[in-house]
Amino acid sequence: MDDIAEKFCSGFCKSQNATRMVCCEYSRNQGVYELTDTDCQFQSCQYFADCTLMAEAKKRAKEF
């Protein structure tokens, strides 16, 4: 059974050159939560590889 949870993360967004709060969606599959979506479309962002905001969001998956 998949469960979905949301958390808000805040940090600096290089794309917008500003501090931003992002809603992050996490899905649980076989007992493990993973970051699956955000309201900032991070998968298509040119700064995805070194985004500190998404690094924090991924780390938060372990808090469930």
The first five atom37 places (N, CA, C, CB, O) and aatype in JSON, in Angstrom:
{
  "aatype": [12, 3, 3, 9, 0, 6, 11, 13, 4, 15, 7, 13, 4, 11, 15, 5, 2, 0, 16, 1, 12, 19, 4, 4, 6, 18, 15, 1, 2, 5, 7, 19, 18, 6, 10, 16, 3, 16, 3, 4, 5, 13, 5, 15, 4, 5, 18, 13, 0, 3, 4, 16, 10, 12, 0, 6, 0, 11, 11, 1, 0, 11, 6, 13],
  "atom_mask": [
    [1, 1, 1, 1, 1],
    [1, 1, 1, 1, 1],
    [1, 1, 1, 1, 1],
    [1, 1, 1, 1, 1],
    [1, 1, 1, 1, 1],
    [1, 1, 1, 1, 1],
    [1, 1, 1, 1, 1],
    [1, 1, 1, 1, 1],
    [1, 1, 1, 1, 1],
    [1, 1, 1, 1, 1],
    [1, 1, 1, 0, 1],
    [1, 1, 1, 1, 1],
    [1, 1, 1, 1, 1],
    [1, 1, 1, 1, 1],
    [1, 1, 1, 1, 1],
    [1, 1, 1, 1, 1],
    [1, 1, 1, 1, 1],
    [1, 1, 1, 1, 1],
    [1, 1, 1, 1, 1],
    [1, 1, 1, 1, 1],
    [1, 1, 1, 1, 1],
    [1, 1, 1, 1, 1],
    [1, 1, 1, 1, 1],
    [1, 1, 1, 1, 1],
    [1, 1, 1, 1, 1],
    [1, 1, 1, 1, 1],
    [1, 1, 1, 1, 1],
    [1, 1, 1, 1, 1],
    [1, 1, 1, 1, 1],
    [1, 1, 1, 1, 1],
    [1, 1, 1, 0, 1],
    [1, 1, 1, 1, 1],
    [1, 1, 1, 1, 1],
    [1, 1, 1, 1, 1],
    [1, 1, 1, 1, 1],
    [1, 1, 1, 1, 1],
    [1, 1, 1, 1, 1],
    [1, 1, 1, 1, 1],
    [1, 1, 1, 1, 1],
    [1, 1, 1, 1, 1],
    [1, 1, 1, 1, 1],
    [1, 1, 1, 1, 1],
    [1, 1, 1, 1, 1],
    [1, 1, 1, 1, 1],
    [1, 1, 1, 1, 1],
    [1, 1, 1, 1, 1],
    [1, 1, 1, 1, 1],
    [1, 1, 1, 1, 1],
    [1, 1, 1, 1, 1],
    [1, 1, 1, 1, 1],
    [1, 1, 1, 1, 1],
    [1, 1, 1, 1, 1],
    [1, 1, 1, 1, 1],
    [1, 1, 1, 1, 1],
    [1, 1, 1, 1, 1],
    [1, 1, 1, 1, 1],
    [1, 1, 1, 1, 1],
    [1, 1, 1, 1, 1],
    [1, 1, 1, 1, 1],
    [1, 1, 1, 1, 1],
    [1, 1, 1, 1, 1],
    [1, 1, 1, 1, 1],
    [1, 1, 1, 1, 1],
    [1, 1, 1, 1, 1]
  ],
  "atom_positions": [
    [[0.84, -1.19, 0.0], [0.0, 0.0, 0.0], [0.88, 1.24, 0.0], [-0.96, 0.0, 1.22], [1.83, 1.34, 0.78]],
    [[0.57, 2.18, -0.86], [1.33, 3.43, -0.92], [0.64, 4.49, -0.08], [1.48, 3.92, -2.38], [-0.58, 4.66, -0.15]],
    [[1.42, 5.2, 0.71], [0.94, 6.34, 1.48], [1.63, 7.58, 0.96], [1.2, 6.15, 3.01], [2.78, 7.53, 0.52]],
    [[0.93, 8.7, 1.01], [1.5, 9.97, 0.57], [1.49, 10.93, 1.75], [0.7, 10.56, -0.63], [0.5, 11.02, 2.48]],
    [[2.59, 11.66, 1.93], [2.71, 12.65, 2.99], [3.3, 13.92, 2.38], [3.59, 12.13, 4.17], [4.0, 13.88, 1.37]],
    [[3.01, 15.05, 3.02], [3.55, 16.32, 2.55], [4.28, 17.03, 3.69], [2.43, 17.22, 2.0], [3.88, 16.95, 4.85]],
    [[5.34, 17.7, 3.33], [6.08, 18.56, 4.26], [6.51, 19.8, 3.51], [7.32, 17.8, 4.88], [6.68, 19.78, 2.29]],
    [[6.69, 20.88, 4.23], [7.2, 22.1, 3.63], [8.68, 22.23, 3.96], [6.41, 23.33, 4.13], [9.1, 22.02, 5.1]],
    [[9.46, 22.6, 2.96], [10.88, 22.86, 3.13], [11.15, 24.28, 2.68], [11.76, 21.84, 2.33], [10.54, 24.76, 1.73]],
    [[12.05, 24.95, 3.36], [12.4, 26.29, 2.92], [13.91, 26.39, 2.78], [11.88, 27.36, 3.91], [14.66, 25.71, 3.47]],
    [[14.32, 27.24, 1.86], [15.73, 27.43, 1.6], [15.93, 28.32, 0.39], [0.0, 0.0, 0.0], [14.97, 28.89, -0.14]],
    [[17.16, 28.44, -0.04], [17.48, 29.33, -1.15], [17.27, 28.62, -2.48], [18.91, 29.83, -1.03], [17.75, 27.51, -2.69]],
    [[16.56, 29.28, -3.39], [16.31, 28.78, -4.73], [17.17, 29.57, -5.71], [14.8, 28.88, -5.1], [16.98, 30.77, -5.89]],
    [[18.12, 28.89, -6.36], [18.99, 29.56, -7.33], [18.21, 30.04, -8.55], [20.1, 28.62, -7.77], [18.52, 31.09, -9.11]],
    [[17.21, 29.29, -8.95], [16.43, 29.64, -10.13], [15.69, 30.96, -9.94], [15.44, 28.53, -10.45], [15.62, 31.78, -10.86]],
    [[15.15, 31.17, -8.75], [14.42, 32.41, -8.46], [15.29, 33.44, -7.76], [13.21, 32.11, -7.6], [14.87, 34.58, -7.54]],
    [[16.51, 33.05, -7.41], [17.44, 33.93, -6.7], [16.79, 34.53, -5.45], [17.92, 35.05, -7.63], [16.88, 35.73, -5.19]],
    [[16.14, 33.66, -4.69], [15.43, 34.1, -3.49], [15.18, 32.9, -2.58], [14.09, 34.79, -3.87], [15.28, 31.75, -2.99]],
    [[14.85, 33.21, -1.33], [14.44, 32.18, -0.39], [13.03, 31.74, -0.76], [14.52, 32.68, 1.08], [12.19, 32.57, -1.12]],
    [[12.77, 30.46, -0.68], [11.49, 29.93, -1.13], [11.02, 28.82, -0.2], [11.59, 29.4, -2.56], [11.83, 28.07, 0.34]],
    [[9.72, 28.73, -0.02], [9.11, 27.62, 0.7], [8.47, 26.71, -0.35], [8.06, 28.12, 1.76], [7.71, 27.16, -1.2]],
    [[8.8, 25.42, -0.28], [8.35, 24.46, -1.27], [7.55, 23.36, -0.58], [9.55, 23.86, -2.05], [7.97, 22.84, 0.46]],
    [[6.42, 23.01, -1.16], [5.63, 21.89, -0.68], [6.19, 20.62, -1.32], [4.11, 22.07, -1.0], [6.26, 20.51, -2.54]],
    [[6.58, 19.68, -0.49], [7.2, 18.44, -0.97], [6.26, 17.27, -0.7], [8.57, 18.2, -0.3], [5.68, 17.16, 0.38]],
    [[6.12, 16.41, -1.68], [5.28, 15.23, -1.55], [6.17, 13.98, -1.48], [4.29, 15.12, -2.74], [7.07, 13.79, -2.29]],
    [[5.89, 13.16, -0.49], [6.65, 11.94, -0.27], [5.71, 10.75, -0.39], [7.35, 11.95, 1.12], [4.59, 10.8, 0.12]],
    [[6.15, 9.71, -1.04], [5.36, 8.48, -1.16], [6.07, 7.36, -0.42], [5.14, 8.1, -2.64], [7.29, 7.24, -0.46]],
    [[5.27, 6.55, 0.25], [5.82, 5.4, 0.97], [5.57, 4.15, 0.16], [5.2, 5.27, 2.4], [4.45, 3.86, -0.25]],
    [[6.64, 3.44, -0.07], [6.55, 2.18, -0.8], [7.39, 1.17, -0.05], [7.02, 2.34, -2.28], [8.6, 1.36, 0.12]],
    [[6.78, 0.12, 0.4], [7.44, -0.93, 1.17], [8.12, -0.37, 2.42], [8.46, -1.65, 0.3], [9.22, -0.78, 2.78]],
    [[7.44, 0.57, 3.07], [7.91, 1.11, 4.34], [8.92, 2.23, 4.25], [0.0, 0.0, 0.0], [9.36, 2.74, 5.29]],
    [[9.32, 2.64, 3.05], [10.34, 3.67, 2.89], [9.73, 4.87, 2.16], [11.57, 3.13, 2.12], [9.1, 4.72, 1.11]],
    [[9.92, 6.06, 2.73], [9.43, 7.28, 2.07], [10.48, 7.83, 1.13], [9.03, 8.35, 3.12], [11.68, 7.82, 1.43]],
    [[10.01, 8.31, -0.04], [10.89, 8.94, -1.03], [10.25, 10.23, -1.51], [11.18, 7.98, -2.22], [9.02, 10.32, -1.6]],
    [[11.07, 11.21, -1.82], [10.58, 12.46, -2.4], [10.1, 12.16, -3.82], [11.7, 13.56, -2.4], [10.87, 11.69, -4.65]],
    [[8.82, 12.43, -4.1], [8.27, 12.11, -5.41], [7.85, 13.34, -6.21], [7.1, 11.2, -5.25], [7.8, 13.28, -7.44]],
    [[7.54, 14.45, -5.53], [7.09, 15.63, -6.26], [7.22, 16.87, -5.39], [5.64, 15.46, -6.75], [7.2, 16.79, -4.16]],
    [[7.36, 18.01, -6.03], [7.36, 19.3, -5.34], [6.58, 20.29, -6.17], [8.82, 19.8, -5.08], [6.31, 20.05, -7.35]],
    [[6.24, 21.42, -5.56], [5.53, 22.43, -6.33], [6.49, 23.36, -7.08], [4.65, 23.24, -5.41], [6.06, 24.36, -7.67]],
    [[7.78, 23.04, -7.06], [8.75, 23.88, -7.78], [9.28, 23.21, -9.05], [9.91, 24.21, -6.88], [10.14, 23.77, -9.73]],
    [[8.77, 22.01, -9.39], [9.19, 21.31, -10.61], [10.71, 21.08, -10.63], [8.77, 22.11, -11.85], [11.37, 21.33, -11.64]],
    [[11.25, 20.61, -9.53], [12.71, 20.48, -9.4], [13.35, 19.56, -10.43], [13.04, 19.99, -8.03], [14.52, 19.75, -10.76]],
    [[12.62, 18.58, -10.94], [13.22, 17.65, -11.9], [13.64, 18.34, -13.19], [12.25, 16.52, -12.22], [14.58, 17.9, -13.85]],
    [[12.96, 19.42, -13.56], [13.29, 20.12, -14.79], [14.11, 21.4, -14.57], [12.02, 20.46, -15.53], [14.36, 22.14, -15.51]],
    [[14.51, 21.65, -13.35], [15.27, 22.87, -13.02], [16.72, 22.73, -13.48], [15.22, 23.15, -11.51], [17.34, 21.68, -13.34]],
    [[17.26, 23.8, -14.03], [18.65, 23.77, -14.49], [19.65, 23.64, -13.33], [18.96, 25.03, -15.28], [20.79, 23.25, -13.55]],
    [[19.22, 23.95, -12.11], [20.1, 23.87, -10.94], [19.87, 22.61, -10.12], [19.9, 25.09, -10.06], [20.34, 22.51, -8.98]],
    [[19.15, 21.65, -10.67], [18.76, 20.43, -9.95], [19.96, 19.73, -9.29], [18.07, 19.48, -10.89], [19.87, 19.33, -8.13]],
    [[21.05, 19.59, -10.0], [22.2, 18.81, -9.51], [22.79, 19.37, -8.22], [23.28, 18.76, -10.57], [23.27, 18.6, -7.38]],
    [[22.76, 20.68, -8.04], [23.37, 21.27, -6.84], [22.38, 22.12, -6.03], [24.57, 22.13, -7.23], [22.77, 23.1, -5.39]],
    [[21.11, 21.73, -6.06], [20.08, 22.47, -5.33], [20.11, 22.1, -3.85], [18.67, 22.17, -5.93], [19.82, 20.96, -3.47]],
    [[20.45, 23.06, -3.02], [20.52, 22.8, -1.57], [19.12, 22.63, -0.98], [21.26, 23.93, -0.85], [18.94, 21.93, 0.01]],
    [[18.14, 23.27, -1.58], [16.77, 23.14, -1.11], [16.26, 21.71, -1.3], [15.85, 24.13, -1.86], [15.62, 21.16, -0.41]],
    [[16.55, 21.13, -2.45], [16.11, 19.75, -2.7], [16.95, 18.74, -1.92], [16.19, 19.43, -4.19], [16.46, 17.66, -1.58]],
    [[18.19, 19.07, -1.65], [19.0, 18.2, -0.8], [18.36, 18.1, 0.59], [20.47, 18.73, -0.7], [18.31, 17.02, 1.18]],
    [[17.89, 19.23, 1.1], [17.22, 19.24, 2.39], [15.9, 18.47, 2.32], [16.96, 20.69, 2.86], [15.56, 17.74, 3.24]],
    [[15.16, 18.63, 1.23], [13.89, 17.94, 1.07], [14.1, 16.42, 1.03], [13.19, 18.41, -0.22], [13.33, 15.67, 1.62]],
    [[15.13, 15.98, 0.35], [15.43, 14.54, 0.29], [15.83, 14.0, 1.66], [16.54, 14.27, -0.73], [15.47, 12.88, 2.02]],
    [[16.57, 14.81, 2.41], [16.99, 14.4, 3.75], [15.77, 14.25, 4.68], [17.98, 15.43, 4.34], [15.76, 13.4, 5.57]],
    [[14.76, 15.07, 4.46], [13.56, 15.02, 5.3], [12.76, 13.73, 5.11], [12.67, 16.2, 5.0], [11.95, 13.39, 5.97]],
    [[12.98, 13.03, 4.04], [12.28, 11.76, 3.82], [12.6, 10.77, 4.92], [12.66, 11.17, 2.45], [11.8, 9.87, 5.2]],
    [[13.75, 10.91, 5.54], [14.18, 10.0, 6.62], [13.5, 10.33, 7.94], [15.7, 10.07, 6.79], [13.62, 9.56, 8.9]],
    [[12.78, 11.46, 8.03], [12.15, 11.88, 9.27], [10.81, 11.19, 9.52], [11.96, 13.36, 9.26], [10.24, 11.33, 10.61]],
    [[10.3, 10.45, 8.55], [8.99, 9.8, 8.71], [9.12, 8.55, 9.55], [8.39, 9.45, 7.35], [8.12, 7.87, 9.79]]
  ]
}
